C-alpha cells in the first residue's frame, strides 16, 4: 500500500524484487548519483545501475565505508566535492541506497547541495525501512555527540523492498525490530501483540510478517510526521528511549551497539524512569522487557558511569538549557514529554537498572 505524506512531499512505495526504475522515478532529472556503502554496492550495486540505466541520464556513484563512523562531515564533504566534480546541478537526483547511515548522510548531502536537491531512498535494512528513511531527518555525528548537524529535507520517494532483507544479518534485523517495538509502545498495542505472536516468523524473514510490521510502522511514522514535520510537539514521542540510546552510543564510541540495540536498552531505561516517577506500572516495565528479550535485543546497561550517562544525556539536542527532557510512558499507547526531569530521580532509576549490568 502506498503511503502519501502530502505535507512533506514524500511517498512511501512498496516494491518487489523486479521493480522497474521507469515505473517509480518518472520525473526528468538531469543526472543522478547513487550514494551507497561497500556492502550494498557489492551485493546490489550492479542490479540497481542496470535499472537506472533505463532513465537515460548520466549516472554516478559514491561509495562510502560501512557503518556509523562514516556519518561525519568529512564524508559529507567528500560527497559534495564528488557531486560537483561529476557536474551535478539543481535538477539532479541523489539516491540513498543502504541502511540508516546511508540514508542519513545521503539526505543531508542532498539537503545542502546547491541549497537542496531531490532525494530518493531505497532502504536496505529494517531500521531504514521502518524509521530512518521516513520523516526527513538526516545528518552527521560530531565527536561530541550523535546527529548534532543536519537538516530536515524530505525524500521525494522511499522505495521499500523487504526482499533486500534476505542478506541483512540477524543482528541488524533485531536492531530494526527495536524501532517497531517503539512504535507499538508509543501508539499501537496491537502491533506489540502482533510482534509477540509472530516474532519467530519475523526473525526467520517470513515475507508476509515482515510486510505487516513494515506497513504498520511506516503508517504510524508517516501519520506522526505529517502532523508535526519539524518536531514541535507530537513527533517527539518517537524519541521514546532515544535520549538514553544516543548517550549510550556516544559513550561506547558507536562500536559496542547497533542503533536499535542501544534503543532497546534506552527504552528499558525509559520504562524504569517512568515507573520510578510514578507514571507507569511494573507490569508495563516487564512487558516491554519481555518483548525486547523475545526479539533477542540487549536490555541491560553496559559498564559505563551513570554520572557520565546523565551528563551526556544533558547534551542531547532535544534539551533546552541542559535540562533533560524525556518521553515518559503512562501505559502502552500513552506517552508524554516531561521537561526538566529531576537528575537525582533519574540516577535512582538508572542505579536499579545498572544492578543488572552486562
Ligand atoms: N533519520 C532518522 O530518522 C533515523 C531513524 C533511525 C535511525 N537512524 C540512523 O540510522 C543509522 C542506523 O541504521 P542501520 O541500522 O540501518 O545501520 P547501517 O546503515 O550502518 O547498516 C548496517 C550494516 O548493514 C549493512 N547492510 C545494510 N543493508 C544490508 C543488506 N540488505 N544486506 C546486507 N548488509 C546490509 C550495511 O552495509 C552496514 O554494514 C544510525 O546512524 C541512526 O542514527 C536515523
CSV table of C-alpha atoms and ligand atoms in Angstrom, one decimal:
chain,number,residue,atom,x,y,z
A,1,UNK,CA,0.0,0.0,0.0
A,2,UNK,CA,1.4,3.4,-1.0
A,3,UNK,CA,1.5,5.9,1.8
A,4,UNK,CA,1.5,9.5,0.9
A,5,UNK,CA,2.9,12.3,3.0
A,6,UNK,CA,1.5,15.3,1.1
A,7,UNK,CA,2.7,18.0,3.5
A,8,UNK,CA,6.2,16.6,3.4
A,9,UNK,CA,6.1,15.9,-0.4
A,10,UNK,CA,7.1,12.3,0.2
A,11,UNK,CA,5.6,9.0,-0.8
A,12,UNK,CA,6.4,5.5,0.6
A,13,UNK,CA,6.1,2.9,-2.1
A,14,UNK,CA,6.4,-0.8,-1.7
A,15,UNK,CA,8.5,-2.5,-4.4
A,16,UNK,CA,9.1,-6.1,-5.3
A,17,UNK,CA,12.4,-7.7,-6.4
A,18,UNK,CA,11.8,-7.0,-10.1
A,19,UNK,CA,10.9,-3.3,-9.6
A,20,UNK,CA,11.5,-1.0,-12.6
A,21,UNK,CA,13.0,2.4,-12.2
A,22,UNK,CA,10.9,3.8,-15.0
A,23,UNK,CA,7.7,3.0,-13.0
A,24,UNK,CA,8.9,4.7,-9.9
A,25,UNK,CA,11.3,7.5,-11.0
A,26,UNK,CA,9.3,9.1,-13.8
A,27,UNK,CA,10.4,12.7,-13.2
A,28,UNK,CA,13.0,14.0,-15.5
A,29,UNK,CA,16.3,14.6,-13.7
A,30,UNK,CA,19.4,15.9,-15.4
A,31,UNK,CA,21.6,13.3,-13.7
A,32,UNK,CA,21.7,11.0,-10.7
A,33,UNK,CA,24.2,9.9,-8.1
A,34,UNK,CA,23.7,6.8,-6.0
A,35,UNK,CA,25.2,7.0,-2.5
A,36,UNK,CA,25.8,3.6,-1.0
A,37,UNK,CA,28.2,1.7,1.1
A,38,UNK,CA,30.7,-1.1,0.2
A,39,UNK,CA,28.5,-4.0,1.2
A,40,UNK,CA,25.4,-2.7,-0.5
A,41,UNK,CA,27.4,-1.9,-3.6
A,42,UNK,CA,28.9,-5.4,-3.8
A,43,UNK,CA,25.5,-7.1,-3.3
A,44,UNK,CA,23.1,-4.9,-5.2
A,45,UNK,CA,25.1,-2.1,-6.9
A,46,UNK,CA,25.1,-3.7,-10.4
A,47,UNK,CA,21.4,-4.6,-10.4
A,48,UNK,CA,20.5,-1.0,-9.4
A,49,UNK,CA,22.7,0.5,-12.0
A,50,UNK,CA,21.0,-1.7,-14.6
A,51,UNK,CA,17.6,-0.5,-13.5
A,52,UNK,CA,18.7,3.2,-13.5
A,53,UNK,CA,20.2,3.0,-17.0
A,54,UNK,CA,16.7,3.0,-18.3
A,55,UNK,CA,16.3,6.6,-17.1
A,56,UNK,CA,18.8,7.6,-19.8
A,57,UNK,CA,20.5,10.2,-17.7
A,58,UNK,CA,24.2,10.4,-16.6
A,59,UNK,CA,24.6,8.1,-13.6
A,60,UNK,CA,27.3,8.4,-10.9
A,61,UNK,CA,28.2,6.5,-7.8
A,62,UNK,CA,29.7,7.4,-4.4
A,63,UNK,CA,30.6,4.5,-2.2
A,64,UNK,CA,31.5,5.3,1.4
A,65,UNK,CA,32.8,2.8,4.1
A,66,UNK,CA,30.2,0.8,6.0
A,67,UNK,CA,29.0,1.9,9.4
A,68,UNK,CA,28.3,4.7,11.8
A,69,UNK,CA,31.9,6.0,11.6
A,70,UNK,CA,31.1,7.3,8.1
A,71,UNK,CA,28.3,9.6,9.3
A,72,UNK,CA,30.7,12.5,9.5
A,73,UNK,CA,31.1,16.0,8.0
A,74,UNK,CA,34.3,14.7,6.4
A,75,UNK,CA,32.4,12.1,4.3
A,76,UNK,CA,29.6,14.5,3.6
A,77,UNK,CA,32.2,17.0,2.2
A,78,UNK,CA,33.7,14.2,0.2
A,79,UNK,CA,30.3,13.6,-1.3
A,80,UNK,CA,29.7,17.3,-2.2
A,81,UNK,CA,33.1,17.5,-3.8
A,82,UNK,CA,32.5,14.4,-5.9
A,83,UNK,CA,29.0,15.6,-6.9
A,84,UNK,CA,30.4,18.9,-8.1
A,85,UNK,CA,33.2,17.2,-9.9
A,86,UNK,CA,30.5,14.9,-11.6
A,87,UNK,CA,28.7,18.1,-12.7
A,88,UNK,CA,25.5,17.5,-10.7
A,89,UNK,CA,23.2,20.5,-10.8
A,90,UNK,CA,20.0,21.6,-9.2
A,91,UNK,CA,17.9,19.2,-11.3
A,92,UNK,CA,20.0,16.2,-10.3
A,93,UNK,CA,18.8,13.4,-8.0
A,94,UNK,CA,20.5,11.8,-5.1
A,95,UNK,CA,19.6,8.2,-4.4
A,96,UNK,CA,20.4,6.9,-0.9
A,97,UNK,CA,20.8,3.1,-1.2
A,98,UNK,CA,21.6,1.4,2.1
A,99,UNK,CA,20.8,1.3,5.8
A,100,UNK,CA,20.1,4.3,8.0
A,101,UNK,CA,23.7,5.5,7.9
A,102,UNK,CA,23.5,5.9,4.2
A,103,UNK,CA,20.0,7.5,4.1
A,104,UNK,CA,21.0,9.9,6.9
A,105,UNK,CA,24.2,11.0,5.1
A,106,UNK,CA,22.6,11.0,1.6
A,107,UNK,CA,19.6,13.1,2.8
A,108,UNK,CA,22.0,15.6,4.5
A,109,UNK,CA,24.1,15.8,1.3
A,110,UNK,CA,21.1,16.3,-0.9
A,111,UNK,CA,19.5,18.8,1.5
A,112,UNK,CA,22.5,21.1,1.4
A,113,UNK,CA,23.9,20.6,-2.1
A,114,UNK,CA,23.1,23.8,-4.1
A,115,UNK,CA,20.7,24.6,-1.2
A,116,UNK,CA,18.8,21.3,-1.7
A,117,UNK,CA,18.2,18.9,-4.5
A,118,UNK,CA,15.8,15.9,-4.7
A,119,UNK,CA,16.5,12.7,-2.8
A,120,UNK,CA,15.0,9.2,-3.2
A,121,UNK,CA,15.8,6.5,-0.7
A,122,UNK,CA,16.0,2.7,-1.1
A,123,UNK,CA,16.5,1.5,2.4
A,124,UNK,CA,18.1,-2.0,2.7
A,125,UNK,CA,17.8,-2.6,6.5
A,126,UNK,CA,14.7,-2.9,8.6
A,127,UNK,CA,15.9,0.1,10.6
A,128,UNK,CA,15.9,2.1,7.3
A,129,UNK,CA,12.6,0.8,6.1
A,130,UNK,CA,10.6,1.5,9.3
A,131,UNK,CA,12.3,4.5,10.6
A,132,UNK,CA,15.5,6.2,9.2
A,133,UNK,CA,14.2,6.7,5.6
A,134,UNK,CA,10.9,8.4,6.7
A,135,UNK,CA,10.4,11.8,8.0
A,136,UNK,CA,13.2,14.0,6.5
A,137,UNK,CA,15.6,13.9,9.4
A,138,UNK,CA,19.1,13.3,8.4
A,139,UNK,CA,22.6,14.4,9.4
A,140,UNK,CA,26.0,13.5,10.7
A,141,UNK,CA,27.6,13.0,14.1
A,142,UNK,CA,30.2,15.2,15.8
A,143,UNK,CA,32.8,13.6,18.0
A,144,UNK,CA,30.9,15.2,21.0
A,145,UNK,CA,27.6,13.6,20.1
A,146,UNK,CA,25.2,11.9,17.7
A,147,UNK,CA,23.2,13.5,14.9
A,148,UNK,CA,24.2,17.0,16.0
A,149,UNK,CA,24.4,18.5,12.5
A,150,UNK,CA,21.7,18.0,9.9
A,151,UNK,CA,18.7,19.5,8.1
A,152,UNK,CA,15.1,18.5,7.6
A,153,UNK,CA,14.9,17.5,3.9
A,154,UNK,CA,12.1,15.1,2.9
A,155,UNK,CA,12.9,12.5,0.3
A,156,UNK,CA,10.5,12.5,-2.7
A,157,UNK,CA,10.2,8.8,-2.6
A,158,UNK,CA,11.0,5.9,-0.2
A,159,UNK,CA,11.1,2.6,-2.2
A,160,UNK,CA,10.6,-0.2,0.3
A,161,UNK,CA,11.6,-3.7,-0.8
A,162,UNK,CA,11.6,-6.3,2.0
A,163,UNK,CA,13.5,-8.7,-0.3
A,164,UNK,CA,16.7,-6.7,0.4
A,165,UNK,CA,16.5,-8.0,4.0
A,166,UNK,CA,17.4,-11.5,2.8
A,167,UNK,CA,21.1,-10.6,3.0
A,168,UNK,CA,20.8,-8.4,6.1
A,169,UNK,CA,22.3,-10.0,9.3
A,170,UNK,CA,20.0,-11.3,12.0
A,171,UNK,CA,21.7,-8.8,14.4
A,172,UNK,CA,20.6,-6.0,12.0
A,173,UNK,CA,17.1,-7.4,11.8
A,174,UNK,CA,16.8,-7.5,15.6
A,175,UNK,CA,18.1,-3.9,15.7
A,176,UNK,CA,15.3,-2.8,13.3
A,177,UNK,CA,12.7,-4.6,15.4
A,178,UNK,CA,13.6,-2.3,18.3
A,179,UNK,CA,12.1,0.6,16.4
A,180,UNK,CA,9.0,-1.5,15.6
A,181,UNK,CA,8.6,-2.1,19.4
A,182,UNK,CA,9.0,1.6,19.9
A,183,UNK,CA,6.0,2.3,17.6
A,184,UNK,CA,4.0,-0.3,19.5
A,185,UNK,CA,4.8,1.3,22.8
A,186,UNK,CA,4.1,4.9,21.8
A,187,UNK,CA,1.0,4.2,19.7
A,188,UNK,CA,-0.1,0.7,18.9
A,189,UNK,CA,-0.8,-2.1,21.4
A,190,UNK,CA,-2.0,-4.3,18.5
A,191,UNK,CA,1.4,-4.0,16.8
A,192,UNK,CA,3.0,-5.3,20.1
A,193,UNK,CA,0.6,-8.1,20.2
A,194,UNK,CA,1.4,-9.0,16.6
A,195,UNK,CA,5.2,-8.9,17.4
A,196,UNK,CA,4.6,-11.2,20.4
A,197,UNK,CA,2.8,-13.8,18.3
A,198,UNK,CA,4.9,-13.6,15.2
A,199,UNK,CA,8.4,-13.0,16.4
A,200,UNK,CA,9.7,-16.4,15.2
A,201,UNK,CA,8.4,-15.8,11.7
A,202,UNK,CA,9.7,-12.3,11.6
A,203,UNK,CA,13.2,-13.5,12.7
A,204,UNK,CA,13.0,-16.2,10.0
A,205,UNK,CA,12.4,-13.4,7.4
A,206,UNK,CA,8.9,-14.7,6.6
A,207,UNK,CA,7.9,-12.1,4.0
A,208,UNK,CA,4.2,-11.6,5.0
A,209,UNK,CA,5.1,-11.0,8.6
A,210,UNK,CA,7.8,-8.6,7.6
A,211,UNK,CA,5.4,-6.7,5.3
A,212,UNK,CA,2.9,-6.4,8.2
A,213,UNK,CA,5.3,-4.8,10.6
A,214,UNK,CA,6.9,-2.6,7.9
A,215,UNK,CA,3.5,-1.4,6.7
A,216,UNK,CA,2.2,-0.7,10.2
A,217,UNK,CA,5.4,1.0,11.3
A,218,UNK,CA,5.6,3.2,8.2
A,219,UNK,CA,1.9,4.2,8.6
A,220,UNK,CA,2.5,5.2,12.2
A,221,UNK,CA,5.6,7.2,11.4
A,222,UNK,CA,4.1,8.9,8.4
A,223,UNK,CA,1.0,9.9,10.3
A,224,UNK,CA,3.0,11.4,13.2
A,225,UNK,CA,5.5,13.2,10.8
A,226,UNK,CA,2.6,14.7,8.8
A,227,UNK,CA,1.2,16.2,12.0
A,228,UNK,CA,4.5,17.7,13.1
A,229,UNK,CA,7.2,17.7,10.5
A,230,UNK,CA,9.6,19.9,12.5
A,231,UNK,CA,9.1,18.2,15.8
A,232,UNK,CA,7.4,21.0,17.7
A,233,UNK,CA,5.1,18.6,19.6
A,234,UNK,CA,3.8,15.1,18.9
A,235,UNK,CA,6.7,13.9,16.8
A,236,UNK,CA,8.9,14.0,20.0
A,237,UNK,CA,7.1,10.8,21.2
A,238,UNK,CA,9.1,8.9,18.6
A,239,UNK,CA,12.1,9.7,20.8
A,240,UNK,CA,10.9,7.1,23.4
A,241,UNK,CA,14.2,5.7,24.8
A,242,UNK,CA,16.3,7.6,22.4
A,243,UNK,CA,17.9,10.2,24.7
A,244,UNK,CA,19.4,7.2,26.7
A,245,UNK,CA,20.2,5.4,23.5
A,246,UNK,CA,22.1,8.3,21.9
A,247,UNK,CA,24.1,8.9,25.1
A,248,UNK,CA,24.9,5.1,25.3
A,249,UNK,CA,26.1,5.1,21.7
A,250,UNK,CA,28.3,8.1,22.2
A,251,UNK,CA,29.8,6.8,25.4
A,252,UNK,CA,30.6,3.4,23.8
A,253,UNK,CA,32.1,5.1,20.7
A,254,UNK,CA,29.4,3.8,18.4
A,255,UNK,CA,31.3,0.5,18.5
A,256,UNK,CA,29.5,-1.7,21.1
A,257,UNK,CA,25.9,-1.4,19.9
A,258,UNK,CA,23.9,-1.1,16.7
A,259,UNK,CA,21.5,1.8,16.9
A,260,UNK,CA,18.5,-0.4,17.6
A,261,UNK,CA,20.3,-2.3,20.3
A,262,UNK,CA,21.0,1.0,22.1
A,263,UNK,CA,17.4,1.9,21.6
A,264,UNK,CA,16.3,-1.3,23.3
A,265,UNK,CA,18.4,-0.6,26.3
A,266,UNK,CA,17.2,3.0,26.2
A,267,UNK,CA,13.6,2.1,26.1
A,268,UNK,CA,14.1,-0.1,29.1
A,269,UNK,CA,15.8,2.7,30.9
A,270,UNK,CA,12.9,5.0,30.0
A,271,UNK,CA,10.4,2.4,31.3
A,272,UNK,CA,12.3,2.2,34.7
A,273,UNK,CA,12.3,6.0,34.9
A,274,UNK,CA,8.6,6.2,34.1
A,275,UNK,CA,8.0,3.7,36.9
A,276,UNK,CA,10.3,5.4,39.4
A,277,UNK,CA,8.5,8.7,38.6
A,278,UNK,CA,5.1,7.0,39.4
A,279,UNK,CA,3.8,7.3,35.8
A,280,UNK,CA,3.5,3.6,35.0
A,281,UNK,CA,3.3,0.2,36.5
A,282,UNK,CA,5.8,-2.6,37.0
A,283,UNK,CA,3.7,-4.6,34.5
A,284,UNK,CA,4.5,-2.1,31.8
A,285,UNK,CA,8.2,-2.3,32.5
A,286,UNK,CA,8.1,-6.1,32.5
A,287,UNK,CA,6.0,-6.4,29.3
A,288,UNK,CA,8.3,-4.2,27.3
A,289,UNK,CA,11.3,-6.1,28.7
A,290,UNK,CA,9.8,-9.3,27.6
A,291,UNK,CA,9.2,-8.2,24.0
A,292,UNK,CA,12.7,-6.8,23.7
A,293,UNK,CA,14.1,-10.1,25.0
A,294,UNK,CA,11.8,-12.1,22.7
A,295,UNK,CA,13.4,-10.2,19.8
A,296,UNK,CA,16.9,-11.1,21.2
A,297,UNK,CA,17.8,-7.5,21.9
A,298,UNK,CA,20.1,-6.4,24.7
A,299,UNK,CA,18.2,-4.8,27.6
A,300,UNK,CA,20.8,-4.3,30.3
A,301,UNK,CA,23.1,-1.4,30.9
A,302,UNK,CA,26.7,-1.6,29.7
A,303,UNK,CA,29.6,-0.9,32.1
A,304,UNK,CA,29.5,2.9,31.8
A,305,UNK,CA,29.5,5.5,34.6
A,306,UNK,CA,25.9,6.6,35.4
A,307,UNK,CA,27.1,10.2,36.0
A,308,UNK,CA,28.7,10.2,32.6
A,309,UNK,CA,25.5,8.9,31.1
A,310,UNK,CA,23.4,11.6,32.7
A,311,UNK,CA,26.0,14.3,31.7
A,312,UNK,CA,25.9,13.0,28.1
A,313,UNK,CA,22.1,12.9,28.1
A,314,UNK,CA,22.0,16.6,29.2
A,315,UNK,CA,23.9,17.4,26.0
A,316,UNK,CA,21.1,15.9,23.8
A,317,UNK,CA,19.8,18.3,21.1
A,318,UNK,CA,16.3,17.8,22.3
A,319,UNK,CA,17.1,19.6,25.6
A,320,UNK,CA,16.8,23.2,26.4
A,321,UNK,CA,19.4,24.9,28.8
A,322,UNK,CA,20.9,21.5,29.6
A,323,UNK,CA,17.7,20.4,31.4
A,324,UNK,CA,17.0,16.8,30.5
A,325,UNK,CA,13.6,16.3,28.8
A,326,UNK,CA,12.4,12.8,28.3
A,327,UNK,CA,9.5,10.9,26.8
A,328,UNK,CA,7.8,9.1,29.7
A,329,UNK,CA,5.2,6.3,29.4
A,330,UNK,CA,2.0,6.0,31.3
A,331,UNK,CA,0.8,2.9,29.6
A,332,UNK,CA,1.1,1.2,26.2
A,333,UNK,CA,0.0,3.7,23.6
A,334,UNK,CA,0.2,6.7,26.1
A,335,UNK,CA,3.4,8.6,26.4
A,336,UNK,CA,4.1,12.2,27.3
A,337,UNK,CA,7.0,14.6,27.2
A,338,UNK,CA,8.4,15.7,30.6
A,339,UNK,CA,10.8,18.6,30.6
A,340,UNK,CA,13.4,19.1,33.3
A,341,UNK,CA,13.5,15.6,34.7
A,342,UNK,CA,14.9,15.6,38.2
A,343,UNK,CA,18.5,14.3,37.8
A,344,UNK,CA,18.5,12.6,41.2
A,345,UNK,CA,15.5,10.7,40.4
A,346,UNK,CA,16.9,9.8,37.0
A,347,UNK,CA,20.0,8.4,38.8
A,348,UNK,CA,17.9,6.4,41.2
A,349,UNK,CA,16.1,4.7,38.3
A,350,UNK,CA,19.4,4.1,36.5
A,351,UNK,CA,21.0,2.6,39.6
A,352,UNK,CA,18.3,0.0,39.7
A,353,UNK,CA,18.9,-1.0,36.0
A,354,UNK,CA,22.6,-0.9,36.4
A,355,UNK,CA,22.4,-3.5,39.1
A,356,UNK,CA,21.8,-5.9,36.2
A,357,UNK,CA,24.8,-4.7,34.1
A,358,UNK,CA,26.4,-6.8,31.4
B,1,LIG,N1,16.9,9.9,10.3
B,1,LIG,C1,16.2,9.2,11.1
B,1,LIG,O1,15.0,9.5,11.4
B,1,LIG,C2,16.8,7.9,11.7
B,1,LIG,C3,15.9,7.0,12.4
B,1,LIG,C4,16.5,5.8,12.9
B,1,LIG,C5,17.9,5.6,12.7
B,1,LIG,N2,18.6,6.5,12.1
B,1,LIG,C6,20.1,6.2,11.9
B,1,LIG,O2,20.2,5.0,11.2
B,1,LIG,C7,21.5,4.5,11.5
B,1,LIG,C8,21.5,3.1,11.7
B,1,LIG,O3,21.0,2.5,10.5
B,1,LIG,P1,21.1,0.9,10.3
B,1,LIG,O4,20.8,0.2,11.5
B,1,LIG,O5,20.3,0.6,9.0
B,1,LIG,O6,22.7,0.7,10.1
B,1,LIG,P2,23.7,0.8,8.8
B,1,LIG,O7,23.2,1.8,7.8
B,1,LIG,O8,25.0,1.1,9.4
B,1,LIG,O9,23.7,-0.6,8.2
B,1,LIG,C9,24.2,-1.7,9.0
B,1,LIG,C10,25.1,-2.6,8.2
B,1,LIG,O10,24.3,-3.5,7.4
B,1,LIG,C11,24.8,-3.5,6.1
B,1,LIG,N3,23.6,-3.7,5.3
B,1,LIG,C12,22.6,-2.8,5.0
B,1,LIG,N4,21.7,-3.4,4.3
B,1,LIG,C13,22.1,-4.7,4.1
B,1,LIG,C14,21.5,-5.7,3.3
B,1,LIG,N5,20.3,-5.7,2.8
B,1,LIG,N6,22.3,-6.9,3.2
B,1,LIG,C15,23.5,-7.0,3.8
B,1,LIG,N7,24.0,-6.0,4.5
B,1,LIG,C16,23.4,-4.8,4.6
B,1,LIG,C17,25.5,-2.1,5.9
B,1,LIG,O11,26.5,-2.2,4.9
B,1,LIG,C18,26.1,-1.9,7.3
B,1,LIG,O12,27.3,-2.5,7.4
B,1,LIG,C19,22.0,5.3,12.7
B,1,LIG,O13,23.0,6.2,12.3
B,1,LIG,C20,20.8,6.0,13.2
B,1,LIG,O14,21.1,7.2,13.9
B,1,LIG,C21,18.1,7.6,11.6
